[in-house]
Amino acid sequence: MERVEHRACFGGWQDVYEHVSKTLGCTMRFAVYLPPQAEHAKLPVLYWLSGLTCNEQNFITKAGAQRYAAEHGVMLVAPDTSPRGDDVADADGYDLGKGAGFYVDATQAPWATHYRMYDYVVNELPALVEAELPANGARAISGHSMGGHGALVIALKNAGRYRSVSAFSPIVAPSQVPWGEKAFGAYLGDDRAAWRAYDATALVEHATERLPLLIDQGDADEFLDGQLKPQLLQAACEAAGHPIELRLQPRYDHSYYFIQSFIGAHIAHHAKALHAQA
């Protein structure tokens, strides 16, 4: 694990690390914000999963999250969105291949060799963070769009692993929208039953933990009706008795201007859970 960026930020440090991932079979980068409290104590970690076309830079440069993380004493860890490298499979377009890992473990060629972002985020990355950085083992998870999908799915599939979960503009039902159908068909194959393992609307039905889902969605989001469909998750949660707070925010779109506007509330939400006694 090698630090490749190191910049002072709100009394702490915004770093980027590079490491060879055994899970993905390539060299990966992830961003870490260490708030000033990290000089004297081990801290909880909020994992952030970014959306299509993004890498580890988008969140740390556009969200304005560091000031709130410093205020609340929470580390921020933001991985890349897919494996990278010359030998990693790719595709034309922005919604499949590099930058579009969809936080699944691919089973189909040529993707299965490297595209195991679910395993990477759930297992390898936190193990590395907790071994090498001042992290105390308390975790929360959040994300945007494709990353919001990833955060919801990972929290729902891993009871007891995260103290809290939230999402901005998530793809809540990837099995029922074009982005998800394209990615899941490529990564997981034609058997739609296999897709349910990575679909939040399907997972809430049998979730063994009732971790509340916090979602902010802009009502002027250009992808709202065609790709996001948050009402499908709301209906699934109501049917299953799973707690959800879906906040439809007037005038906001799909951009990081939206995330900037509400990231402080999300970090406060996670900090409350992360600093609570286990």
Coordinates of N, CA and C in Angstrom, one line a residue, residues 35-275:
P35 N -9.5 12.8 9.3 CA -9.8 14.0 10.0 C -8.8 14.3 11.1
P36 N -8.7 15.5 11.6 CA -7.7 15.8 12.6 C -7.7 14.8 13.8
Q37 N -8.9 14.3 14.2 CA -9.0 13.4 15.3 C -8.2 12.1 15.1
A38 N -7.9 11.8 13.9 CA -7.1 10.5 13.6 C -5.7 10.6 14.1
E39 N -5.2 11.8 14.5 CA -3.8 11.8 15.0 C -3.8 11.2 16.4
H40 N -4.9 11.1 17.1 CA -4.9 10.7 18.5 C -5.7 9.5 18.8
A41 N -6.5 9.1 17.8 CA -7.5 8.0 18.1 C -7.8 7.2 16.9
K42 N -8.2 6.0 17.0 CA -8.8 5.2 15.9 C -10.3 5.7 15.7
L43 N -10.7 5.8 14.5 CA -12.0 6.4 14.1 C -12.8 5.4 13.3
P44 N -14.2 5.6 13.3 CA -15.0 4.9 12.4 C -14.9 5.3 11.0
V45 N -15.3 4.5 10.1 CA -15.1 4.8 8.6 C -16.5 4.8 7.9
L46 N -16.7 5.8 7.1 CA -17.8 5.9 6.2 C -17.2 5.5 4.8
Y47 N -17.7 4.4 4.2 CA -17.3 4.1 2.8 C -18.2 4.7 1.9
W48 N -17.7 5.3 0.8 CA -18.5 6.0 -0.2 C -18.2 5.3 -1.5
L49 N -19.3 4.9 -2.2 CA -19.3 4.3 -3.5 C -19.8 5.2 -4.6
S50 N -19.0 5.5 -5.6 CA -19.3 6.5 -6.6 C -20.1 5.8 -7.8
G51 N -20.5 6.6 -8.7 CA -21.4 6.2 -9.8 C -20.6 6.0 -11.1
L52 N -21.4 5.8 -12.1 CA -20.9 5.5 -13.4 C -19.9 6.6 -13.9
T53 N -18.8 6.2 -14.5 CA -17.7 7.0 -15.1 C -16.8 7.5 -14.0
C54 N -17.1 7.3 -12.8 CA -16.3 7.9 -11.7 C -15.0 7.1 -11.3
N55 N -14.1 7.7 -10.6 CA -13.0 7.0 -9.9 C -12.9 7.5 -8.5
E56 N -11.8 7.3 -7.9 CA -11.7 7.7 -6.5 C -11.7 9.2 -6.3
Q57 N -11.5 10.0 -7.4 CA -11.4 11.4 -7.3 C -12.7 12.2 -7.2
N58 N -13.7 11.7 -7.8 CA -14.9 12.5 -7.9 C -15.5 13.0 -6.6
F59 N -15.7 12.0 -5.7 CA -16.3 12.4 -4.4 C -15.4 13.3 -3.6
I60 N -14.1 13.1 -3.6 CA -13.2 13.9 -2.7 C -13.0 15.3 -3.3
T61 N -13.2 15.5 -4.6 CA -13.0 16.8 -5.1 C -14.3 17.6 -5.3
K62 N -15.5 16.9 -5.3 CA -16.7 17.6 -5.7 C -17.8 17.6 -4.6
A63 N -17.7 16.7 -3.6 CA -18.8 16.6 -2.6 C -18.7 17.6 -1.5
G64 N -17.6 18.1 -1.2 CA -17.4 18.9 0.0 C -17.6 18.2 1.3
A65 N -17.3 17.0 1.3 CA -17.6 16.1 2.5 C -16.6 16.3 3.6
Q66 N -15.3 16.7 3.3 CA -14.3 16.6 4.3 C -14.6 17.5 5.5
R67 N -15.2 18.7 5.3 CA -15.5 19.6 6.4 C -16.4 18.9 7.4
Y68 N -17.4 18.2 7.0 CA -18.3 17.5 7.9 C -17.7 16.3 8.5
A69 N -16.8 15.6 7.8 CA -16.1 14.5 8.4 C -15.2 14.9 9.5
A70 N -14.5 16.1 9.3 CA -13.7 16.7 10.3 C -14.5 17.1 11.5
E71 N -15.7 17.6 11.3 CA -16.5 18.1 12.4 C -17.0 16.9 13.3
H72 N -17.3 15.7 12.6 CA -17.8 14.6 13.3 C -16.8 13.5 13.7
G73 N -15.6 13.7 13.3 CA -14.6 12.7 13.6 C -14.8 11.3 12.9
V74 N -15.0 11.4 11.6 CA -15.3 10.2 10.8 C -14.3 10.1 9.6
M75 N -13.7 9.0 9.4 CA -12.8 8.8 8.2 C -13.7 8.5 7.0
L76 N -13.3 9.0 5.8 CA -14.0 8.7 4.6 C -13.1 7.9 3.7
V77 N -13.6 6.8 3.2 CA -12.9 6.0 2.3 C -13.7 5.8 1.0
A78 N -13.1 6.2 -0.2 CA -13.8 6.2 -1.5 C -12.9 5.4 -2.5
P79 N -13.4 4.1 -2.8 CA -12.6 3.4 -3.8 C -13.0 3.8 -5.2
D80 N -12.2 3.2 -6.1 CA -12.6 3.3 -7.5 C -13.9 2.5 -7.8
T81 N -14.4 2.7 -9.0 CA -15.7 2.1 -9.3 C -15.5 0.8 -10.1
S82 N -14.3 0.4 -10.5 CA -14.1 -0.8 -11.3 C -12.6 -1.1 -11.2
P83 N -12.3 -2.4 -11.6 CA -10.9 -2.7 -11.8 C -10.3 -1.8 -13.0
R84 N -9.0 -1.7 -13.0 CA -8.3 -0.9 -14.0 C -7.0 -1.6 -14.5
G85 N -6.6 -1.2 -15.7 CA -5.4 -1.8 -16.2 C -5.6 -2.2 -17.7
D86 N -4.4 -2.4 -18.4 CA -4.5 -2.7 -19.8 C -5.1 -4.1 -20.1
D87 N -4.9 -5.0 -19.1 CA -5.4 -6.3 -19.3 C -6.8 -6.6 -18.8
V88 N -7.5 -5.5 -18.3 CA -8.8 -5.6 -17.8 C -9.8 -5.4 -18.9
A89 N -10.8 -6.2 -19.0 CA -11.8 -6.2 -20.0 C -12.6 -4.8 -20.0
D90 N -13.0 -4.3 -21.1 CA -13.7 -3.1 -21.2 C -14.7 -3.2 -22.4
A91 N -15.5 -2.1 -22.5 CA -16.6 -2.1 -23.5 C -16.7 -0.7 -24.0
D92 N -17.3 -0.5 -25.2 CA -17.7 0.8 -25.6 C -18.8 1.4 -24.8
G93 N -18.8 2.7 -24.6 CA -19.8 3.3 -23.8 C -19.4 3.5 -22.4
Y94 N -20.2 4.2 -21.7 CA -19.9 4.6 -20.3 C -20.5 3.7 -19.2
D95 N -21.4 2.8 -19.6 CA -22.3 2.1 -18.7 C -21.9 0.6 -18.6
L96 N -20.8 0.2 -19.1 CA -20.3 -1.2 -19.0 C -18.8 -1.2 -19.1
G97 N -18.1 -2.0 -18.2 CA -16.7 -2.1 -18.3 C -16.0 -1.1 -17.3
K98 N -14.9 -0.6 -17.6 CA -14.1 0.3 -16.7 C -15.0 1.5 -16.4
G99 N -15.0 1.8 -15.1 CA -15.9 2.9 -14.6 C -17.3 2.5 -14.3
A100 N -17.6 1.2 -14.5 CA -19.0 0.7 -14.4 C -19.0 -0.7 -13.8
G101 N -18.3 -0.9 -12.7 CA -18.3 -2.2 -12.1 C -19.5 -2.7 -11.5
F102 N -20.5 -1.8 -11.1 CA -21.8 -2.1 -10.6 C -21.7 -2.9 -9.2
Y103 N -20.5 -3.0 -8.6 CA -20.4 -3.6 -7.3 C -21.0 -5.0 -7.2
V104 N -20.7 -5.8 -8.3 CA -21.1 -7.2 -8.3 C -19.8 -8.0 -8.5
D105 N -20.0 -9.3 -8.3 CA -18.9 -10.3 -8.6 C -19.3 -11.0 -9.9
A106 N -18.7 -10.6 -11.0 CA -19.0 -11.1 -12.3 C -18.8 -12.6 -12.4
T107 N -19.6 -13.3 -13.1 CA -19.5 -14.7 -13.3 C -19.3 -15.1 -14.8
Q108 N -19.4 -14.1 -15.7 CA -19.3 -14.4 -17.1 C -18.0 -13.9 -17.7
A109 N -17.5 -14.6 -18.7 CA -16.4 -14.1 -19.5 C -16.8 -13.0 -20.3
P110 N -15.8 -12.0 -20.5 CA -14.5 -11.9 -20.0 C -14.4 -11.2 -18.7
W111 N -15.5 -10.9 -18.1 CA -15.6 -10.0 -16.9 C -15.2 -10.7 -15.6
A112 N -15.4 -12.0 -15.5 CA -15.2 -12.7 -14.2 C -13.8 -12.7 -13.7
T113 N -12.8 -12.5 -14.6 CA -11.4 -12.5 -14.2 C -11.1 -11.3 -13.3
H114 N -11.6 -10.2 -13.5 CA -11.3 -9.0 -12.7 C -12.5 -8.3 -12.0
Y115 N -13.6 -8.4 -12.6 CA -14.8 -7.6 -12.1 C -15.4 -8.3 -10.9
R116 N -14.8 -8.0 -9.7 CA -15.3 -8.6 -8.4 C -15.3 -7.4 -7.4
M117 N -16.0 -6.4 -7.8 CA -16.1 -5.2 -6.9 C -16.8 -5.4 -5.6
Y118 N -17.8 -6.3 -5.6 CA -18.5 -6.6 -4.4 C -17.6 -7.2 -3.4
D119 N -16.8 -8.2 -3.7 CA -15.9 -8.8 -2.8 C -14.8 -7.8 -2.4
Y120 N -14.4 -7.0 -3.3 CA -13.4 -6.0 -3.0 C -13.9 -5.0 -1.9
V121 N -15.0 -4.5 -2.1 CA -15.6 -3.5 -1.2 C -15.9 -4.1 0.2
V122 N -16.5 -5.3 0.2 CA -17.0 -5.9 1.4 C -15.8 -6.5 2.2
N123 N -14.8 -7.0 1.6 CA -13.8 -7.8 2.3 C -12.4 -7.2 2.2
E124 N -11.8 -7.1 1.0 CA -10.4 -6.8 0.9 C -10.1 -5.3 1.3
L125 N -10.9 -4.4 0.8 CA -10.7 -3.0 1.1 C -10.8 -2.7 2.6
P126 N -11.9 -3.1 3.3 CA -11.9 -2.8 4.8 C -10.8 -3.5 5.6
A127 N -10.5 -4.7 5.1 CA -9.4 -5.4 5.8 C -8.1 -4.6 5.7
L128 N -7.8 -4.0 4.6 CA -6.6 -3.2 4.3 C -6.7 -2.0 5.2
V129 N -7.8 -1.3 5.1 CA -8.0 0.0 5.8 C -7.8 -0.2 7.3
E130 N -8.4 -1.3 7.9 CA -8.4 -1.5 9.3 C -7.0 -2.0 9.8
A131 N -6.3 -2.6 8.9 CA -4.9 -3.1 9.2 C -3.9 -1.9 9.2
E132 N -4.0 -1.0 8.2 CA -3.0 -0.1 7.9 C -3.3 1.4 8.3
L133 N -4.5 1.7 8.7 CA -4.9 3.1 9.0 C -5.6 3.1 10.3
P134 N -5.8 4.3 10.9 CA -6.4 4.4 12.3 C -7.9 4.2 12.3
A135 N -8.3 3.0 11.9 CA -9.8 2.7 11.8 C -10.1 1.8 13.0
N136 N -11.3 2.0 13.6 CA -11.6 1.3 14.8 C -12.6 0.1 14.5
G137 N -12.9 -0.1 13.3 CA -13.7 -1.3 12.9 C -15.2 -1.0 12.8
A138 N -15.7 0.2 13.2 CA -17.1 0.6 13.0 C -17.2 1.1 11.6
R139 N -18.2 0.7 10.8 CA -18.3 1.0 9.4 C -19.7 1.5 9.1
A140 N -19.8 2.4 8.1 CA -21.1 2.8 7.5 C -20.8 2.9 6.0
I141 N -21.9 2.9 5.2 CA -21.7 2.9 3.8 C -22.7 3.8 3.1
S142 N -22.3 4.5 2.1 CA -23.2 5.4 1.3 C -22.7 5.4 -0.1
G143 N -23.4 6.1 -1.0 CA -23.0 6.2 -2.4 C -24.0 6.9 -3.3
H144 N -23.7 7.1 -4.5 CA -24.5 7.9 -5.4 C -24.7 7.1 -6.7
S145 N -26.0 7.0 -7.1 CA -26.4 6.4 -8.4 C -26.0 4.9 -8.4
M146 N -25.1 4.5 -9.3 CA -24.6 3.1 -9.3 C -24.0 2.8 -7.9
G147 N -23.3 3.8 -7.3 CA -22.8 3.6 -6.0 C -23.8 3.5 -4.9
G148 N -24.9 4.2 -5.1 CA -26.1 4.1 -4.2 C -26.7 2.7 -4.2
H149 N -26.8 2.2 -5.4 CA -27.2 0.8 -5.6 C -26.2 -0.1 -4.8
G150 N -24.9 0.1 -5.0 CA -23.9 -0.7 -4.3 C -24.0 -0.7 -2.8
A151 N -24.2 0.5 -2.3 CA -24.3 0.7 -0.8 C -25.5 0.0 -0.3
L152 N -26.6 0.1 -0.9 CA -27.9 -0.5 -0.4 C -27.7 -2.0 -0.5
V153 N -27.2 -2.6 -1.6 CA -27.1 -4.0 -1.7 C -26.1 -4.5 -0.7
I154 N -24.9 -3.9 -0.6 CA -23.9 -4.4 0.4 C -24.4 -4.4 1.8
A155 N -25.1 -3.3 2.2 CA -25.6 -3.3 3.5 C -26.7 -4.3 3.8
L156 N -27.6 -4.5 2.8 CA -28.7 -5.5 2.9 C -28.1 -7.0 3.0
K157 N -27.0 -7.2 2.3 CA -26.5 -8.6 2.2 C -25.5 -8.9 3.3
N158 N -25.2 -7.9 4.2 CA -24.2 -8.2 5.2 C -24.6 -7.7 6.5
A159 N -25.6 -8.4 7.1 CA -26.2 -8.0 8.4 C -25.1 -7.9 9.5
G160 N -25.2 -6.8 10.2 CA -24.3 -6.5 11.3 C -22.9 -5.9 10.9
R161 N -22.7 -5.8 9.6 CA -21.3 -5.3 9.2 C -21.3 -3.8 9.2
Y162 N -22.4 -3.1 9.0 CA -22.5 -1.7 8.9 C -23.4 -1.1 9.9
R163 N -23.1 0.0 10.5 CA -23.9 0.7 11.5 C -25.0 1.5 10.8
S164 N -24.8 1.9 9.6 CA -25.8 2.7 8.9 C -25.6 2.7 7.4
V165 N -26.6 3.1 6.6 CA -26.5 3.1 5.2 C -27.3 4.2 4.6
S166 N -26.8 4.9 3.6 CA -27.6 5.9 2.9 C -27.2 5.9 1.4
A167 N -28.0 6.7 0.7 CA -27.8 6.7 -0.8 C -28.3 8.0 -1.4
F168 N -27.6 8.5 -2.4 CA -28.1 9.6 -3.2 C -28.5 9.0 -4.6
S169 N -29.7 9.3 -5.0 CA -30.2 8.9 -6.4 C -29.8 7.5 -6.7
P170 N -30.1 6.5 -5.9 CA -29.6 5.1 -6.2 C -30.4 4.5 -7.3
I171 N -29.7 3.5 -8.0 CA -30.4 2.6 -8.9 C -31.0 1.5 -8.0
V172 N -32.2 1.6 -7.6 CA -32.8 0.7 -6.6 C -33.2 -0.6 -7.1
A173 N -33.6 -0.7 -8.4 CA -34.1 -1.9 -9.0 C -33.4 -2.2 -10.3
P174 N -32.1 -2.5 -10.3 CA -31.3 -2.7 -11.5 C -31.8 -3.7 -12.4
S175 N -32.5 -4.7 -11.9 CA -33.1 -5.8 -12.7 C -34.2 -5.3 -13.6
Q176 N -34.7 -4.1 -13.4 CA -35.9 -3.5 -14.1 C -35.6 -2.3 -14.9
V177 N -34.4 -1.9 -15.0 CA -34.0 -0.6 -15.7 C -32.9 -0.9 -16.7
P178 N -32.8 -0.1 -17.7 CA -31.8 -0.3 -18.8 C -30.3 -0.4 -18.3
W179 N -29.9 0.5 -17.4 CA -28.5 0.4 -16.9 C -28.2 -0.9 -16.3
G180 N -29.1 -1.4 -15.4 CA -28.9 -2.6 -14.7 C -29.0 -3.8 -15.6
E181 N -30.0 -3.8 -16.5 CA -30.2 -5.0 -17.4 C -29.0 -5.2 -18.3
K182 N -28.4 -4.1 -18.8 CA -27.2 -4.2 -19.6 C -26.0 -4.8 -18.8
A183 N -25.8 -4.2 -17.6 CA -24.6 -4.6 -16.8 C -24.8 -6.0 -16.3
F184 N -26.0 -6.3 -15.7 CA -26.2 -7.6 -15.1 C -26.2 -8.7 -16.2
G185 N -26.7 -8.4 -17.4 CA -26.7 -9.4 -18.4 C -25.3 -9.7 -18.8
A186 N -24.4 -8.7 -18.9 CA -23.0 -9.0 -19.2 C -22.2 -9.6 -18.1
Y187 N -22.4 -9.1 -16.9 CA -21.5 -9.6 -15.8 C -22.1 -10.9 -15.2
L188 N -23.4 -11.1 -15.2 CA -24.0 -12.2 -14.4 C -24.7 -13.2 -15.3
G189 N -24.9 -12.9 -16.6 CA -25.5 -13.8 -17.5 C -27.0 -13.6 -17.7
D190 N -27.7 -14.5 -18.4 CA -29.1 -14.3 -18.8 C -30.0 -14.8 -17.7
D191 N -29.6 -15.5 -16.7 CA -30.5 -16.0 -15.6 C -30.9 -14.8 -14.7
R192 N -32.1 -14.3 -14.9 CA -32.5 -13.2 -14.1 C -32.6 -13.5 -12.6
A193 N -32.8 -14.8 -12.3 CA -32.9 -15.2 -10.9 C -31.6 -14.8 -10.2
A194 N -30.4 -14.9 -10.9 CA -29.1 -14.6 -10.3 C -29.0 -13.1 -10.0
W195 N -29.7 -12.3 -10.8 CA -29.6 -10.9 -10.6 C -30.2 -10.4 -9.3
R196 N -31.1 -11.2 -8.7 CA -31.8 -10.8 -7.5 C -30.8 -10.6 -6.3
A197 N -29.7 -11.3 -6.4 CA -28.7 -11.2 -5.3 C -28.0 -9.8 -5.3
Y198 N -28.2 -9.0 -6.3 CA -27.7 -7.7 -6.3 C -28.7 -6.6 -6.6
D199 N -30.0 -6.9 -6.2 CA -31.1 -6.0 -6.5 C -31.7 -5.6 -5.1
A200 N -31.6 -4.3 -4.7 CA -32.1 -3.9 -3.4 C -33.6 -4.2 -3.2
T201 N -34.4 -4.1 -4.3 CA -35.8 -4.3 -4.1 C -36.1 -5.8 -3.9
A202 N -35.3 -6.7 -4.3 CA -35.5 -8.1 -4.0 C -34.9 -8.4 -2.7
L203 N -33.8 -7.8 -2.3 CA -33.1 -8.2 -1.1 C -33.9 -7.8 0.2
V204 N -34.6 -6.7 0.1 CA -35.4 -6.3 1.3 C -36.4 -7.3 1.8
E205 N -36.9 -8.1 0.8 CA -37.9 -9.1 1.1 C -37.5 -10.1 2.2
H206 N -36.2 -10.4 2.1 CA -35.7 -11.5 3.0 C -34.5 -10.9 3.9
A207 N -34.4 -9.6 4.1 CA -33.3 -9.1 4.9 C -33.5 -9.5 6.3
T208 N -32.4 -10.0 6.9 CA -32.4 -10.5 8.3 C -32.1 -9.3 9.3
E209 N -31.8 -8.2 8.8 CA -31.5 -7.0 9.7 C -32.4 -5.9 9.2
R210 N -32.9 -5.1 10.1 CA -33.8 -3.9 9.7 C -33.0 -2.6 9.8
L211 N -31.9 -2.6 9.1 CA -31.1 -1.3 9.1 C -31.9 -0.3 8.3
P212 N -32.2 0.9 8.9 CA -33.0 1.9 8.1 C -32.3 2.3 6.9
L213 N -33.0 2.5 5.8 CA -32.4 3.0 4.5 C -32.8 4.5 4.4
L214 N -31.7 5.3 4.3 CA -31.9 6.7 4.1 C -31.6 7.1 2.7
I215 N -32.5 7.7 1.9 CA -32.3 8.0 0.5 C -32.7 9.4 0.2
D216 N -31.9 10.2 -0.4 CA -32.2 11.5 -1.0 C -32.2 11.4 -2.5
Q217 N -33.3 11.9 -3.1 CA -33.5 11.8 -4.5 C -34.0 13.2 -5.0
G218 N -33.4 13.8 -6.0 CA -33.9 15.0 -6.6 C -35.0 14.8 -7.5
D219 N -36.1 15.6 -7.4 CA -37.2 15.4 -8.3 C -37.0 16.0 -9.7
A220 N -35.9 16.7 -9.9 CA -35.5 17.1 -11.3 C -34.4 16.3 -11.9
D221 N -34.2 15.1 -11.3 CA -33.1 14.2 -11.8 C -33.5 13.7 -13.2
E222 N -32.7 13.9 -14.2 CA -33.0 13.4 -15.5 C -33.1 11.9 -15.7
F223 N -32.6 11.2 -14.7 CA -32.7 9.7 -14.8 C -33.8 9.1 -13.8
L224 N -34.5 10.0 -13.2 CA -35.5 9.6 -12.2 C -36.5 8.5 -12.7
D225 N -37.2 8.8 -13.8 CA -38.2 7.9 -14.3 C -37.7 6.7 -15.1
G226 N -36.6 6.9 -15.8 CA -36.1 5.8 -16.6 C -35.2 4.8 -16.0
Q227 N -34.3 5.3 -15.0 CA -33.3 4.4 -14.5 C -33.3 4.2 -13.0
L228 N -33.9 5.1 -12.2 CA -33.8 5.1 -10.8 C -35.0 4.5 -10.1
K229 N -36.2 5.0 -10.4 CA -37.5 4.5 -9.9 C -37.5 4.2 -8.4
P230 N -37.2 5.2 -7.5 CA -37.1 4.9 -6.1 C -38.4 4.4 -5.5
Q231 N -39.6 4.7 -6.2 CA -40.8 4.2 -5.7 C -40.9 2.7 -5.6
L232 N -40.1 2.0 -6.5 CA -40.1 0.5 -6.4 C -39.5 0.0 -5.1
L233 N -38.4 0.7 -4.7 CA -37.8 0.3 -3.4 C -38.8 0.6 -2.2
Q234 N -39.4 1.8 -2.3 CA -40.3 2.2 -1.2 C -41.4 1.2 -1.1
A235 N -42.0 0.7 -2.2 CA -43.1 -0.2 -2.2 C -42.6 -1.6 -1.6
A236 N -41.4 -2.0 -2.0 CA -40.8 -3.3 -1.5 C -40.6 -3.2 0.0
C237 N -40.1 -2.0 0.5 CA -39.9 -1.9 1.9 C -41.2 -1.9 2.7
E238 N -42.2 -1.2 2.1 CA -43.5 -1.2 2.8 C -44.1 -2.6 2.9
A239 N -43.9 -3.4 1.8 CA -44.4 -4.8 1.8 C -43.7 -5.7 2.8
A240 N -42.4 -5.4 3.0 CA -41.6 -6.3 3.9 C -41.5 -5.7 5.3
G241 N -42.0 -4.5 5.5 CA -41.9 -3.9 6.8 C -40.5 -3.5 7.1
H242 N -39.8 -3.1 6.1 CA -38.4 -2.6 6.2 C -38.3 -1.1 6.3
P243 N -37.7 -0.5 7.3 CA -37.7 0.9 7.5 C -36.9 1.6 6.3
I244 N -37.5 2.7 5.8 CA -37.0 3.5 4.8 C -37.4 4.9 4.9
E245 N -36.5 5.8 4.7 CA -36.8 7.3 4.6 C -36.4 7.8 3.3
L246 N -37.3 8.0 2.4 CA -37.1 8.4 1.0 C -37.5 9.9 1.0
R247 N -36.5 10.8 0.7 CA -36.7 12.2 0.7 C -36.6 12.7 -0.7
L248 N -37.7 13.1 -1.3 CA -37.7 13.7 -2.6 C -37.4 15.2 -2.5
Q249 N -36.3 15.6 -3.1 CA -35.8 17.0 -2.9 C -36.2 17.8 -4.1
P250 N -37.0 18.8 -3.9 CA -37.5 19.7 -5.1 C -36.3 20.4 -5.8
R251 N -36.3 20.4 -7.1 CA -35.5 21.1 -8.0 C -34.1 20.5 -8.2
Y252 N -33.7 19.5 -7.4 CA -32.3 19.0 -7.5 C -32.2 17.9 -8.6
D253 N -31.1 17.9 -9.3 CA -30.8 16.9 -10.4 C -29.9 15.8 -9.9
H254 N -29.2 15.2 -10.8 CA -28.4 14.0 -10.5 C -26.9 14.3 -10.2
S255 N -26.6 15.6 -10.2 CA -25.2 16.0 -10.2 C -24.6 16.1 -8.8
Y256 N -23.3 16.4 -8.7 CA -22.7 16.6 -7.4 C -23.1 17.9 -6.7
Y257 N -23.8 18.8 -7.4 CA -24.4 20.0 -6.7 C -25.4 19.5 -5.8
F258 N -26.2 18.5 -6.2 CA -27.2 17.8 -5.3 C -26.5 17.2 -4.1
I259 N -25.4 16.4 -4.3 CA -24.7 15.8 -3.2 C -24.1 16.8 -2.3
Q260 N -23.5 17.8 -2.8 CA -23.0 18.9 -1.9 C -24.0 19.5 -1.0
S261 N -25.3 19.6 -1.5 CA -26.3 20.2 -0.7 C -26.8 19.4 0.5
F262 N -26.6 18.1 0.5 CA -27.1 17.2 1.5 C -26.1 16.3 2.2
I263 N -24.8 16.4 1.7 CA -23.8 15.5 2.3 C -23.6 15.7 3.7
G264 N -23.8 16.9 4.2 CA -23.6 17.2 5.6 C -24.6 16.5 6.5
A265 N -25.9 16.5 6.0 CA -26.9 15.7 6.7 C -26.6 14.2 6.7
H266 N -26.1 13.7 5.7 CA -25.8 12.3 5.6 C -24.7 11.9 6.5
I267 N -23.6 12.7 6.5 CA -22.5 12.4 7.4 C -22.9 12.5 8.9
A268 N -23.8 13.5 9.2 CA -24.3 13.6 10.6 C -25.1 12.3 10.9
H269 N -25.9 11.9 10.0 CA -26.7 10.6 10.2 C -25.8 9.5 10.5
H270 N -24.7 9.3 9.7 CA -23.8 8.2 9.9 C -23.0 8.4 11.2
A271 N -22.6 9.6 11.4 CA -21.7 9.8 12.6 C -22.5 9.4 13.9
K272 N -23.8 9.7 13.9 CA -24.6 9.4 15.1 C -24.6 7.9 15.3
A273 N -24.7 7.1 14.3 CA -24.7 5.6 14.4 C -23.3 5.1 14.7
L274 N -22.3 5.7 14.0 CA -20.9 5.2 14.2 C -20.3 5.5 15.5
H275 N -20.7 6.6 16.2 CA -20.2 6.9 17.5 C -21.0 6.3 18.6

